[in-house]
Amino acid sequence: MSGRQETSVPELRVDTPEHARMAATLLLAVMLIAGPWLLPLPEWIGRGFVMVGLTLAAVAVMMAVQTRMRLNARSMAAELLTGFIEKDATPSFVADSDGMIHACNGAAVKRFQDASRDTLAGTLRSVLANPSAVLYRLQSKARVDGAAREDIVTRRGHVRLAVHQMNGGSFLWRVEDIQDRGGNGRSADSIPVPMITVGRTGAVLFMNEAARALIGERVKSTDRLFPALPVLPGQVNTLSTKKGPVQVLVSEQNRTQGRSELFLMEVDESSFDSAQAGLEALPVPFLKVAPTGEILSSNRMALRLLGVDNCANLKLGQLMEGLGRPMSDWLHDTADGLAPNKSEFLRLSRSDKEVFVQVTLTRVVEDGTPLLIAVLNDATELKTLEAQFVQSQKMQAIGQLAGGVAHDFNNLLTAISGHCDLLLLRHDQGDQDYGDLIQIHENANRAASLVSQLLAFSRKQTLQPETLDVRDTLSDLTHLLNRLVGEKVTLTLSHDPVMKAIRADKRQLEQVLMNLVVNARDAMPQGGQIRVETEVVSLNKPLERNRATVPAGDWVTVKVSDEGIGISPDKLQKVFEPFYTTKRTGEGTGLGLSTAYGIIKQTGGYIFVDSVKGHGTQFTLFFPVYKQQAEQLTSEKPEATADKAAAAQHGEGVVLLVEDEAPVRAFASRALRMRGYTVLEAESAEDALRTLEDPGLIVDVFVTDVVMPGMDGPSWVREALKERPDTRVVFVSGYAEGAFGESEPDVPNSVFLPKPFSLNQLTETVHAQLH
């Protein structure tokens, strides 16, 4: 990124021990160790002081090492974020809460190369008339929602200004120029109202698609269109078409250089007894607006689209929002002929659902008074597709960032938990260090769980599916769920007497159910009842809901219902978005429902939500029924038990360990040697192939990382198996098993072991491959 005052990205916060605490620990350790030499103490007390001092010194060193590793991880994440912003084709700025620019990408330097200001408001002054107010409004909204966006009309055209709040209190701003969607030319073809452009001499310069469909042919002069000239704007005129004469209401828009635009609205002549009758007969949503914003008249289609019974005593600004500048300025500029004739996309102020409209204003003159005709077009589907595309790009970027960070974190956690396992082998429960080691081990496992949760909404976590009965899973969870809901809330379970099996990861399914129950509890602060119901459903035809289609067949459904405050319709469609939460700051991360969504989708199921404000919410989960027969399940259990018993014993074998991370390689090598294996180490694929060049060397198992500098794991293994086809393979990686794309391991006699793994997991996997 190109720096202004200083080049930096927003600081990613990582909890690190305080330096004062580490210094105090070291000082105490030194005092305890030096105590026996400075004070006349009995020998046994002096030895105790020395042992405690050495233990505290070791703890302080371990805290410093963990701090360094976390800072390195933060640096890696910052570099990934910097690279992502730098390659963005849209001008992007990183600024603090006061608007001071810390960094900008190449596109921003090119777009605003004449601006020498150090603040974002000063830089955007060449584009916006009052940037400070716009920036403050968007930044305030981003503090609440996490992001904000606004389309702003300027003299140079449309500008889209977007802001995202980032960790550390900084903000990422993107300034995007939007191509002009109005005026003459091909863009006018999208207007649903017939429109022609007429020159000074009466020549027809342009006809949009709707006009060509109405007239039936392309004409070149107005005398062939209107039998009676001149054309009378604001009145009904007879229009000649290939199907015969039709009556149209003509609205005129004066243009520069002697050109004008005529909008033609076909009306039913028999019902056109007055101007209002003609307005009602129009086949499009239509409003007549005063330059001050008052709505003078409207037709039925406009009322239906706006969701109101009538527009009496209402202004246009009360019915729609999102223009980016005062509505009165837009109306006055259009009435005075200063604003270009182009469409604006606005959001209706409806409480029942979210609706976007494309509004086209046209200036007309009635009895010498300028008025505005607003033609409305429902653009909800278009805006929904646009939002889906933006969301997919955001999810892809977050997924790539999360995958890279998770890979590096998993390597670090493997080294930490692995060496902790080695230390635990040398300490029993009576040892003074045993409790500290257990704390390190448990916190490493918690960190691994957080990384898995980060990957869940991107559907990139590694699942371990098994055949489950949902009733048994809920039965195992009942005690924990009752503790979670508390005393004010009653938990009721209801099961289908004839239940069918599903195939899912039990741990991940329990996480989804606990998250839904906790959300239901939080929605009932005064108490209530949570109902969890399971049922087998047979769909004879596909079920379509919320742009998703559930195929026909047998499904197991789980419904979690509450009697809480409910979710408003405008927020209901956002509940599964990452980092979106309706809770106050500090009460929720916004990852719960997005994690549940990712787990359900990766399992092959569906999740839907229904809610009524003030009456409660119901989440419905669909899981495909697993087709395997019960006899096969019974016959597999003794074999699994026998395999587990056999895996408890370890024999001899030669293992070639290939790992580019030195701490992980050191731990894995020591763990395998402790179980009696002969281990050959290599830090790269090229080193491994050179080691295998010795024809007299016998290797039983390859244990290799998947992603390494140079040749990756699957590539060198395929090369080695040409000469050693019977060798078994264990692939390990910090990425999920299905996250390799086309390079996913397709190797016979191979298994996958995700990082972070424990000492027992590694040795048991190698032993299972050998036997």
Coordinates of C-alpha atoms in Angstrom, one line a residue, residues 143-145 514-523 565 571 579-590 592-593:
R143 CA -19.8 1.4 13.8
V144 CA -23.2 -0.1 14.4
D145 CA -23.6 -2.5 11.4
M514 CA -26.4 -25.6 21.2
N515 CA -26.1 -22.3 19.3
L516 CA -29.7 -22.3 18.3
V517 CA -30.9 -23.1 21.8
V518 CA -28.7 -20.4 23.3
N519 CA -30.0 -17.8 20.8
A520 CA -33.6 -18.9 21.7
R521 CA -32.8 -18.4 25.4
D522 CA -31.3 -14.9 24.7
A523 CA -34.5 -14.0 22.8
I565 CA -39.1 -11.1 20.8
K571 CA -33.1 -8.2 9.5
F579 CA -20.3 -11.0 11.8
Y580 CA -23.9 -9.8 11.6
T581 CA -25.5 -9.7 15.0
T582 CA -28.5 -8.0 16.6
K583 CA -26.9 -8.2 20.1
R584 CA -25.1 -5.3 21.7
T585 CA -21.4 -4.9 21.5
G586 CA -19.6 -7.5 23.6
E587 CA -22.6 -9.9 23.7
G588 CA -22.2 -11.6 20.3
T589 CA -19.6 -12.0 17.6
G590 CA -22.0 -12.6 14.7
G592 CA -22.9 -18.3 15.6
L593 CA -25.6 -18.5 12.9

